[in-house]
Coordinates of C-alpha atoms and ligand atoms in Angstrom, one line a residue:
Chain A
X1 CA 262.0 182.8 85.7
X2 CA 262.3 182.6 81.4
X3 CA 261.8 179.2 80.8
X4 CA 265.9 177.2 81.0
X5 CA 267.2 176.2 76.7
X6 CA 268.9 173.0 79.1
X7 CA 266.2 171.3 80.8
X8 CA 266.5 167.2 82.8
X9 CA 264.9 165.7 84.7
X10 CA 265.0 162.8 86.9
X11 CA 268.0 162.2 84.8
X12 CA 269.6 158.1 85.5
X13 CA 272.4 157.1 84.2
X14 CA 274.6 152.5 85.1
X15 CA 277.2 151.7 83.1
X16 CA 276.6 148.1 83.3
X17 CA 276.1 147.4 86.7
X18 CA 277.6 151.2 88.0
X19 CA 274.9 153.4 88.8
X20 CA 277.0 156.8 88.1
X21 CA 273.0 159.0 87.4
X22 CA 270.5 158.7 90.0
X23 CA 267.4 161.1 89.6
X24 CA 269.3 164.3 88.3
X25 CA 267.3 166.6 87.5
X26 CA 269.1 170.4 86.3
X27 CA 268.4 173.5 84.7
X28 CA 270.5 176.2 82.4
X29 CA 268.6 179.8 81.5
X30 CA 269.9 181.5 78.3
X31 CA 273.3 183.6 78.6
X32 CA 273.7 181.6 81.8
X33 CA 277.3 180.2 82.9
X34 CA 275.7 177.0 85.9
X35 CA 278.7 175.0 87.2
X36 CA 279.1 171.6 88.9
X37 CA 280.1 170.7 91.2
X38 CA 281.8 167.6 92.7
X39 CA 284.1 165.3 93.7
X40 CA 286.4 162.4 91.3
X41 CA 283.5 160.1 89.9
X42 CA 280.4 162.3 91.6
X43 CA 278.9 161.8 87.4
X44 CA 280.1 165.5 85.9
X45 CA 281.3 163.7 82.5
X46 CA 278.1 161.4 82.8
X47 CA 276.3 164.3 82.9
X48 CA 277.7 166.3 80.4
X49 CA 277.9 162.4 78.2
X50 CA 274.4 161.8 78.4
X51 CA 273.3 165.8 77.6
X52 CA 275.7 164.9 73.9
X53 CA 274.0 161.7 73.5
X54 CA 277.4 159.7 73.1
X55 CA 276.3 156.7 76.5
X56 CA 272.7 155.4 76.7
X57 CA 270.7 157.2 79.2
X58 CA 268.2 154.9 81.5
X59 CA 265.5 157.5 82.3
X60 CA 264.5 160.9 82.7
X61 CA 264.4 163.5 79.8
X62 CA 266.5 165.8 78.3
X63 CA 264.8 169.0 76.6
X64 CA 267.4 171.6 74.4
X65 CA 264.9 174.4 73.2
X66 CA 261.8 172.7 74.1
X67 CA 263.3 169.6 72.0
X68 CA 263.9 166.0 73.3
X69 CA 267.0 165.1 73.3
X70 CA 267.0 161.9 74.0
X71 CA 266.0 159.9 70.5
X72 CA 269.1 162.6 68.8
X73 CA 272.1 160.9 68.1
X74 CA 275.6 162.5 68.9
X75 CA 275.2 164.5 65.6
X76 CA 272.1 165.7 65.8
X77 CA 272.8 166.8 68.9
X78 CA 275.3 170.0 67.0
X79 CA 273.4 170.8 64.9
X80 CA 270.9 171.6 67.6
X81 CA 273.4 173.8 68.5
X82 CA 275.2 172.2 71.3
X83 CA 278.9 172.1 71.4
X84 CA 280.9 169.9 74.2
X85 CA 284.0 170.0 74.9
X86 CA 285.0 167.0 77.2
X87 CA 287.4 166.1 79.2
X88 CA 291.0 166.1 78.6
X89 CA 291.3 168.1 76.3
X90 CA 290.7 165.0 73.4
X91 CA 292.4 167.0 70.4
X92 CA 292.8 164.7 67.1
X93 CA 296.7 164.7 67.4
X94 CA 297.3 163.0 64.2
X95 CA 295.4 166.0 62.3
X96 CA 297.1 169.7 62.0
X97 CA 295.3 172.4 64.1
X98 CA 293.7 173.8 61.5
X99 CA 291.6 170.5 60.3
X100 CA 291.0 170.3 63.3
X101 CA 289.2 173.3 63.9
X102 CA 287.5 173.4 60.0
X103 CA 286.4 169.8 62.5
X104 CA 285.0 172.2 64.5
X105 CA 282.4 173.3 62.0
X106 CA 281.7 170.2 61.0
X107 CA 277.6 170.7 60.5
X108 CA 277.7 173.4 58.7
X109 CA 278.3 174.4 55.4
X110 CA 279.0 178.6 55.1
X111 CA 281.9 178.5 53.4
X112 CA 282.2 181.9 53.8
X113 CA 281.1 182.1 57.4
X114 CA 282.8 179.3 58.3
X115 CA 286.2 181.0 56.6
X116 CA 285.7 183.9 59.4
X117 CA 285.2 182.7 62.5
X118 CA 289.0 180.7 60.7
X119 CA 290.5 184.1 61.2
X120 CA 288.8 184.8 63.6
X121 CA 289.9 181.9 66.1
X122 CA 293.4 182.1 64.8
X123 CA 292.8 186.5 65.6
X124 CA 291.7 185.4 69.0
X125 CA 293.9 182.6 70.1
X126 CA 297.6 183.3 68.5
X127 CA 299.3 180.6 69.9
X128 CA 297.4 178.6 67.0
X129 CA 297.7 180.7 64.5
X130 CA 301.5 180.5 64.9
X131 CA 300.5 176.4 64.7
X132 CA 297.8 176.6 62.5
X133 CA 299.7 173.3 59.6
X134 CA 302.0 172.4 63.2
X135 CA 300.2 168.4 64.5
X136 CA 297.8 168.5 67.0
X137 CA 299.3 166.2 69.4
X138 CA 302.4 167.9 69.1
X139 CA 300.6 170.8 71.0
X140 CA 301.4 171.8 75.0
X141 CA 298.6 170.4 77.3
X142 CA 297.7 174.3 77.6
X143 CA 297.8 175.2 73.6
X144 CA 295.6 171.5 73.5
X145 CA 292.7 172.9 75.4
X146 CA 292.3 175.9 73.4
X147 CA 292.6 174.1 70.6
X148 CA 289.9 171.9 72.1
X149 CA 287.7 175.5 73.2
X150 CA 288.0 177.0 69.8
X151 CA 287.5 173.7 67.7
X152 CA 284.2 173.7 69.4
X153 CA 282.8 177.2 68.6
X154 CA 283.4 177.0 65.5
X155 CA 280.5 174.9 64.6
X156 CA 278.9 178.5 66.8
X157 CA 277.1 177.0 69.8
X158 CA 273.9 178.4 71.6
X159 CA 274.8 176.3 74.7
X160 CA 279.3 175.5 75.2
X161 CA 279.0 172.1 77.7
X162 CA 282.7 172.2 79.3
X163 CA 284.0 169.3 80.9
X164 CA 286.8 170.5 83.8
X165 CA 288.7 173.4 81.4
X166 CA 291.6 173.3 84.1
X167 CA 292.7 170.1 84.6
X168 CA 296.8 169.2 85.3
X169 CA 297.4 172.6 83.9
X170 CA 299.5 175.7 85.1
X171 CA 298.1 178.4 87.3
X172 CA 298.3 181.2 84.2
X173 CA 296.5 178.9 81.5
X174 CA 293.9 178.5 83.1
X175 CA 293.4 182.4 83.9
X176 CA 293.9 183.0 80.2
X177 CA 291.6 180.0 79.7
X178 CA 288.5 181.8 82.2
X179 CA 289.1 184.8 80.9
X180 CA 287.7 183.4 77.4
X181 CA 285.0 181.9 79.0
X182 CA 283.5 185.1 80.9
X183 CA 284.6 186.5 77.9
X184 CA 282.3 184.0 75.3
X185 CA 279.9 184.1 77.8
X186 CA 279.6 188.4 78.3
X187 CA 279.4 187.3 74.3
X188 CA 275.9 185.8 74.4
X189 CA 276.9 182.0 74.7
X190 CA 275.1 180.2 77.6
X191 CA 277.6 177.2 78.9
X192 CA 277.5 174.4 81.8
X193 CA 280.7 174.2 82.9
X194 CA 282.1 171.1 85.5
X195 CA 285.3 172.7 87.9
X196 CA 286.8 169.9 89.9
X197 CA 288.3 173.6 91.4
X198 CA 285.5 174.2 93.3
X199 CA 287.6 178.3 93.5
X200 CA 287.3 178.9 90.2
X201 CA 284.2 177.9 88.3
X202 CA 282.2 179.5 92.0
X203 CA 284.0 182.8 91.2
X204 CA 283.1 182.3 87.4
X205 CA 279.3 180.9 87.1
X206 CA 276.1 182.6 87.9
X207 CA 273.8 179.2 89.6
X208 CA 276.3 175.9 90.4
X209 CA 274.6 172.1 91.6
X210 CA 277.1 170.2 94.0
X211 CA 277.1 166.3 92.4
X212 CA 278.1 163.6 95.0
X213 CA 278.3 159.9 93.7
X214 CA 275.3 160.6 91.2
X215 CA 272.5 163.2 93.3
X216 CA 272.3 166.2 93.4
X217 CA 272.5 167.2 96.8
X218 CA 272.8 171.1 97.0
X219 CA 271.9 173.6 94.5
X220 CA 271.6 177.6 94.1
X221 CA 273.3 181.0 93.5
X222 CA 277.2 180.9 93.1
X223 CA 277.6 183.5 96.6
X224 CA 274.4 180.8 98.4
X225 CA 276.1 177.8 97.9
X226 CA 280.4 180.2 97.7
X227 CA 278.8 180.2 102.5
X228 CA 277.3 176.7 102.6
X229 CA 279.2 175.7 105.7
X230 CA 279.7 171.9 103.5
X231 CA 280.5 173.6 100.0
X232 CA 283.3 174.8 102.5
X233 CA 284.0 172.2 104.3
X234 CA 283.8 169.5 100.9
X235 CA 284.8 171.9 98.0
X236 CA 286.6 175.2 99.2
X237 CA 288.3 173.5 102.8
Chain B
X1 CA 319.4 137.4 35.5
X2 CA 320.8 140.6 33.2
X3 CA 320.3 144.2 33.9
X4 CA 318.0 144.7 31.5
X5 CA 315.7 141.7 32.5
X6 CA 315.9 142.9 36.3
X7 CA 314.6 146.5 35.3
X8 CA 311.8 144.3 33.8
X9 CA 310.9 141.7 36.5
X10 CA 311.0 145.0 38.6
X11 CA 308.2 147.2 36.3
X12 CA 306.2 144.0 36.9
X13 CA 306.6 144.4 39.9
X14 CA 305.3 147.7 40.3
X15 CA 302.0 146.7 38.5
X16 CA 301.4 143.5 40.1
X17 CA 302.1 145.9 43.7
X18 CA 300.0 148.3 42.1
X19 CA 297.5 146.3 42.9
X20 CA 298.4 144.4 46.0
X21 CA 298.3 148.1 47.1
X22 CA 294.8 148.7 46.5
X23 CA 293.7 146.2 47.8
X24 CA 295.6 145.8 50.4
X25 CA 294.4 149.2 51.4
X26 CA 290.6 148.3 51.6
X27 CA 291.3 146.0 54.2
X28 CA 293.5 149.0 55.6
X29 CA 290.6 151.6 55.4
X30 CA 287.8 149.1 57.6
X31 CA 291.0 148.1 60.1
X32 CA 292.0 152.2 60.4
X33 CA 287.9 152.7 61.4
X34 CA 286.9 149.5 63.2
X35 CA 289.9 147.6 64.2
X36 CA 289.2 144.5 62.7
X37 CA 290.5 142.6 59.6
X38 CA 287.5 142.2 57.2
X39 CA 287.4 138.9 55.5
X40 CA 284.5 139.3 53.5
X41 CA 287.2 141.9 51.4
X42 CA 288.6 138.6 49.4
X43 CA 285.1 137.5 48.5
X44 CA 284.3 141.1 47.3
X45 CA 287.2 140.6 45.3
X46 CA 286.4 138.1 43.3
X47 CA 282.0 139.6 42.6
X48 CA 283.8 142.6 41.6
X49 CA 286.1 140.7 38.7
X50 CA 282.6 138.9 38.2
X51 CA 281.0 142.0 37.9
X52 CA 282.2 143.8 35.6
X53 CA 282.6 140.4 33.2
X54 CA 278.1 141.2 33.2
X55 CA 278.1 144.6 32.5
X56 CA 281.4 143.9 29.2
X57 CA 277.5 142.0 28.2
X58 CA 280.1 139.3 28.2
X59 CA 277.4 135.7 28.0
X60 CA 278.3 133.5 31.7
X61 CA 279.3 129.6 31.1
X62 CA 277.7 126.4 31.7
X63 CA 277.3 126.1 34.6
X64 CA 275.1 127.9 37.8
X65 CA 271.4 129.9 37.6
X66 CA 273.1 132.0 35.3
X67 CA 274.4 129.9 32.6
X68 CA 274.0 131.1 28.8
X69 CA 272.9 134.7 30.2
X70 CA 274.2 137.7 29.3
X71 CA 273.2 141.3 29.5
X72 CA 271.2 143.1 27.4
X73 CA 274.0 145.8 27.0
X74 CA 277.8 145.4 26.6
X75 CA 279.9 148.1 28.6
X76 CA 284.2 148.8 26.6
X77 CA 285.9 147.7 29.0
X78 CA 286.7 150.9 31.1
X79 CA 283.5 151.7 32.1
X80 CA 282.7 147.7 33.2
X81 CA 285.0 148.2 35.4
X82 CA 284.5 151.8 37.3
X83 CA 280.4 149.6 37.6
X84 CA 282.0 146.7 39.1
X85 CA 283.6 148.7 41.1
X86 CA 280.8 151.0 42.4
X87 CA 279.1 147.4 42.6
X88 CA 282.1 145.7 43.8
X89 CA 281.4 148.9 46.8
X90 CA 278.0 148.7 47.1
X91 CA 278.3 145.4 48.4
X92 CA 281.2 146.2 51.4
X93 CA 277.9 148.8 51.6
X94 CA 275.6 145.4 52.1
X95 CA 278.7 143.5 53.6
X96 CA 278.0 146.0 56.8
X97 CA 275.1 146.9 57.0
X98 CA 274.2 143.0 56.9
X99 CA 277.3 141.3 59.1
X100 CA 279.4 144.5 61.1
X101 CA 276.4 147.2 62.3
X102 CA 274.9 145.3 64.5
X103 CA 277.2 143.8 66.0
X104 CA 279.1 146.6 66.5
X105 CA 275.2 148.1 67.8
X106 CA 275.0 145.5 70.2
X107 CA 279.2 146.6 71.3
X108 CA 279.5 142.7 70.6
X109 CA 283.0 141.5 70.4
X110 CA 285.1 142.2 67.2
X111 CA 286.3 138.7 67.3
X112 CA 282.3 138.0 67.0
X113 CA 282.7 141.1 63.7
X114 CA 285.8 138.8 62.4
X115 CA 283.9 135.7 62.6
X116 CA 280.4 137.1 61.1
X117 CA 282.7 138.3 58.5
X118 CA 284.3 135.3 57.3
X119 CA 280.8 133.4 57.3
X120 CA 279.4 136.4 54.5
X121 CA 282.7 135.4 52.6
X122 CA 282.3 132.2 52.5
X123 CA 277.4 132.5 51.5
X124 CA 279.8 135.3 49.1
X125 CA 281.9 131.7 46.8
X126 CA 279.3 129.4 47.5
X127 CA 276.8 132.1 45.9
X128 CA 278.7 133.4 43.1
X129 CA 279.4 129.4 42.2
X130 CA 276.0 128.4 42.5
X131 CA 275.2 131.7 40.0
X132 CA 278.0 131.2 37.1
X133 CA 279.7 127.9 38.1
X134 CA 283.2 127.1 38.9
X135 CA 284.3 127.8 35.4
X136 CA 287.0 130.1 34.9
X137 CA 286.0 133.6 33.3
X138 CA 288.5 135.8 30.5
X139 CA 287.1 139.3 29.3
X140 CA 286.2 138.9 26.0
X141 CA 288.6 141.5 24.2
X142 CA 289.6 143.7 26.8
X143 CA 291.7 145.5 25.3
X144 CA 291.5 144.8 22.1
X145 CA 292.4 148.0 19.8
X146 CA 296.1 148.3 21.7
X147 CA 299.2 145.8 20.8
X148 CA 299.9 142.8 23.4
X149 CA 302.7 144.3 24.9
X150 CA 304.5 148.5 24.3
X151 CA 309.1 149.2 24.7
X152 CA 309.1 151.1 28.0
X153 CA 313.1 151.4 27.1
X154 CA 314.7 154.2 26.2
X155 CA 318.1 155.2 23.8
X156 CA 318.7 151.9 22.7
X157 CA 318.1 149.3 26.1
X158 CA 314.4 147.6 25.1
X159 CA 311.5 147.8 27.9
X160 CA 309.4 145.0 27.1
X161 CA 306.0 146.0 29.2
X162 CA 302.6 143.8 28.6
X163 CA 300.1 146.7 27.7
X164 CA 298.0 144.6 30.0
X165 CA 300.6 145.3 33.0
X166 CA 300.6 148.7 31.4
X167 CA 297.2 149.7 32.1
X168 CA 296.6 147.9 35.6
X169 CA 299.5 150.8 36.8
X170 CA 297.6 153.2 35.5
X171 CA 294.1 152.2 36.2
X172 CA 295.9 151.2 40.4
X173 CA 297.2 154.5 39.9
X174 CA 294.5 156.3 38.7
X175 CA 292.9 155.2 42.2
X176 CA 295.7 156.1 44.3
X177 CA 295.6 159.2 43.4
X178 CA 291.7 159.6 43.8
X179 CA 291.8 158.2 47.5
X180 CA 294.5 160.2 48.2
X181 CA 292.5 163.1 47.6
X182 CA 289.9 162.1 48.8
X183 CA 291.2 161.4 52.5
X184 CA 293.5 164.4 52.5
X185 CA 291.5 167.0 50.9
X186 CA 288.2 166.4 51.1
X187 CA 286.5 166.9 54.5
X188 CA 284.9 163.7 54.1
X189 CA 288.0 162.1 54.1
X190 CA 289.2 164.5 57.9
X191 CA 286.6 163.4 58.5
X192 CA 287.0 159.8 58.2
X193 CA 289.7 160.4 59.8
X194 CA 289.0 161.6 62.9
X195 CA 286.5 159.1 63.7
X196 CA 289.5 156.6 62.6
X197 CA 291.4 158.3 65.8
X198 CA 288.7 159.0 68.0
X199 CA 285.0 157.9 67.4
X200 CA 284.2 159.8 70.5
X201 CA 285.1 163.1 69.6
X202 CA 284.6 162.6 65.6
X203 CA 280.8 162.2 67.2
X204 CA 281.3 165.1 70.1
X205 CA 282.8 167.2 66.5
X206 CA 279.0 166.6 64.7
X207 CA 279.9 163.6 62.5
X208 CA 277.7 160.4 62.2
X209 CA 280.2 157.9 62.4
X210 CA 278.0 155.5 61.1
X211 CA 277.1 157.4 57.9
X212 CA 281.6 157.6 57.9
X213 CA 281.3 154.1 58.2
X214 CA 279.5 153.1 56.0
X215 CA 281.8 155.2 53.4
X216 CA 284.9 153.6 54.3
X217 CA 283.3 150.3 53.6
X218 CA 281.2 151.6 50.0
X219 CA 285.8 152.6 49.3
X220 CA 286.9 149.4 50.8
X221 CA 284.0 146.9 48.4
X222 CA 285.4 149.6 45.6
X223 CA 288.8 149.4 46.0
X224 CA 288.3 145.6 46.8
X225 CA 286.2 144.9 42.9
X226 CA 288.7 146.9 41.0
X227 CA 291.3 145.1 41.8
X228 CA 289.1 141.5 41.1
X229 CA 288.9 143.0 37.9
X230 CA 292.7 143.6 37.2
X231 CA 294.3 140.6 38.6
X232 CA 291.0 138.7 36.0
X233 CA 292.5 141.0 33.6
X234 CA 295.9 140.4 33.9
X235 CA 295.5 135.7 34.7
X236 CA 292.0 135.3 34.7
X237 CA 288.7 135.0 37.2
X238 CA 289.5 131.6 37.6
X239 CA 286.8 131.0 40.2
X240 CA 284.8 131.4 42.9
X241 CA 288.2 130.6 44.9
X242 CA 289.1 133.8 42.5
X243 CA 290.1 135.9 45.5
X244 CA 291.4 133.7 48.1
X245 CA 294.7 133.2 48.2
X246 CA 295.2 136.9 46.6
X247 CA 293.1 137.3 49.6
X248 CA 295.7 136.1 51.6
X249 CA 298.2 138.3 49.9
X250 CA 296.3 141.4 50.7
X251 CA 296.6 140.3 54.8
X252 CA 300.1 139.9 53.6
X253 CA 300.7 143.4 52.8
X254 CA 298.4 144.6 55.2
X255 CA 300.4 143.8 58.9
X256 CA 304.2 144.5 56.5
X257 CA 302.9 148.4 55.8
X258 CA 301.5 148.6 59.2
X259 CA 297.4 147.6 60.2
X260 CA 296.0 150.8 59.0
X261 CA 299.0 152.4 57.4
X262 CA 297.6 154.3 54.3
X263 CA 301.0 154.5 52.8
X264 CA 301.8 151.2 54.4
X265 CA 299.5 149.7 52.2
X266 CA 301.3 151.3 49.5
X267 CA 304.8 150.6 49.7
X268 CA 303.7 147.2 51.4
X269 CA 301.7 146.0 48.3
X270 CA 305.0 147.5 45.4
X271 CA 307.3 145.7 48.4
X272 CA 305.5 143.0 48.0
X273 CA 305.2 142.7 43.7
X274 CA 308.2 143.7 42.6
X275 CA 310.0 141.0 45.3
X276 CA 308.0 138.3 44.1
X277 CA 308.3 139.6 40.6
X278 CA 312.7 138.5 41.1
X279 CA 311.9 134.9 42.0
X280 CA 314.1 133.1 39.6
X281 CA 311.8 131.3 37.1
X282 CA 312.7 127.7 37.8
X283 CA 311.2 128.7 41.7
X284 CA 308.5 130.4 40.9
X285 CA 306.3 127.1 42.3
X286 CA 307.3 129.5 46.3
X287 CA 305.9 132.6 44.5
X288 CA 303.4 132.3 47.2
X289 CA 305.4 131.8 50.0
X290 CA 307.8 134.7 49.1
X291 CA 305.6 137.5 50.5
X292 CA 304.5 136.0 53.5
X293 CA 308.9 135.3 53.8
X294 CA 308.8 139.0 53.7
X295 CA 306.5 139.7 56.0
X296 CA 307.8 137.1 58.9
X297 CA 310.9 138.6 58.4
X298 CA 309.9 142.5 58.5
X299 CA 308.1 141.3 61.5
X300 CA 310.8 139.9 63.8
X301 CA 312.8 143.5 63.0
X302 CA 309.8 146.0 63.7
X303 CA 306.6 144.4 65.2
X304 CA 304.7 147.3 64.3
X305 CA 305.3 146.8 59.6
X306 CA 307.2 148.7 58.0
X307 CA 305.3 152.6 58.4
X308 CA 302.8 151.1 61.4
X309 CA 302.5 153.6 64.6
X310 CA 303.4 152.0 67.3
X311 CA 300.0 151.4 69.2
X312 CA 298.8 153.4 72.4
X313 CA 297.0 152.3 74.3
X314 CA 293.2 155.0 74.4
X315 CA 292.1 155.7 77.5
Ligands
LIG401 N1 283.1 153.6 81.1 C1 282.9 153.9 82.0 N2 282.2 152.5 82.4 C2 282.1 151.6 83.7 N3 282.0 153.0 84.9 C3 282.1 154.6 84.2 C4 282.7 154.9 83.1 N4 283.2 155.8 82.7 C5 282.3 156.2 84.4 N5 282.3 155.3 84.9 C6 281.8 155.3 86.6 O1 280.7 156.3 86.5 C7 281.1 157.1 87.9 C8 281.1 158.8 87.5 O2 281.3 158.7 86.8 P1 282.1 159.7 86.2 O3 280.7 160.7 85.3 O4 282.6 160.2 85.0 O5 283.1 161.0 86.6 P2 283.4 162.7 88.0 O6 283.6 163.4 86.2 O7 282.1 163.7 88.5 O8 284.8 162.5 87.9 C9 282.6 156.5 88.5 O9 281.8 155.9 89.1 C10 283.2 155.8 87.3 O10 284.0 155.2 88.3
LIG402 MG1 284.8 163.9 84.9

């Protein structure tokens, strides 16, 4: 097996007295889509927040590309090549669509490259192109999710963390977004996908982990997971 | 009041109001990013005025550690204002490092930061008094070469303005213009807006929030220092407590315009400046009350201020 790009070992995180993660270990290899499944409150978002370094970690190690992430600031994580699309989209509502995208490229300084990527984004996401100068807060939920993903891509990440990209969106939009996710992966982006919609996640990913109350209880290929009784009962029933 | 006098007072009010605006913007910027009022801002206003005085090569008075001393060089007023603003910006940075960041890193209650900034304000005022005493200072020959007043009237209608007010207005407007450019047309300005709206999301985009907070304190201090110098130019630097009453008025502008709203601070500053200027001379003793009277009336009808947003609970 190749050495993983993302290697998390024995990660524990607490919010005050709430133990959100307890000795979580997971790996993601280059080119994979790995999904993290689990019920509400299992600790999926917390795992992504720990990788992005926007919350403190109690113990454990986080390595990306052989580098220790645990000592980095959040902005250094982005510079290292990891982009995080947070839960609930979190576009900057008072800035225009274009400004949101430009801020996605904040860590880059190659002006020409940024301009190219911006135009490419607008060709790929037609609806964002039509709303280029509009405030992001005026977009629909689906458009905001597209913007949040497109904005993350503006940093040219090698690893993309997606937190519940389907949340609260109409099925047709969800299909569109998952098609984009598969395209991105086909183009070489490694993806760690958090989803509550287990069926969709298992169809999209190559491997998966199941998180329950802050601990990994199952892991394997998506085919194995889909066939597992416990997964069937708890997440696909 | 005849019409000519009325116009003259409105224009005077605009000039002073423009200083209120840049001063209040110093509060506004920090409020929009950290959600707190930096009480040290009024002390930085005072410091800026003294910095400019020193940079002009002027001598300090008879009291304090620096009595009878002066810099070995003297800058012309326009350069000294700029230098005073930059030094005041540096003070803003020190205040952030000393009084805000340590508390923020410990996740302290915003109320603690407010108290901490109040402590800094008191300390700075005392240090000023220790260094240069409580005397009043005025800028020596700041506007040498300019006539004391300028006629801005058109046709046969005169509109006589004190030159100093014209200078103040021009400098304030230049600063406002530069600030607007910075906020709306630069990468740093957009990043500041991002941090103001959602610091966590800003971090996820690779923005170093601590560095931008530092930049905000620098700009805020710069605005405060320039405002202090301009007020010192129009009246005198009245002593170490120079900034305190002015600071209260700045807070009135902040709340009147809408907490954290940049256009609000500008509109609020100009509005208070004009209304104060229109207070009849025989009531001028009540001038200080005017800003607060306007504030109370506006807040009664618009609790979020003139251009403020209604606060949306962040989840
Ligand atoms: N900011 C927070 N403060 C306190 N507890 C939190 C916070 N965020 C999450 N938690 C708790 O941590 C646990 C894991 O949350 P989270 O990672 O958001 O779960 P998931 O994304 O799987 O739904 C839950 O018990 C949740 O209540
Ligand atoms: Mg979650």
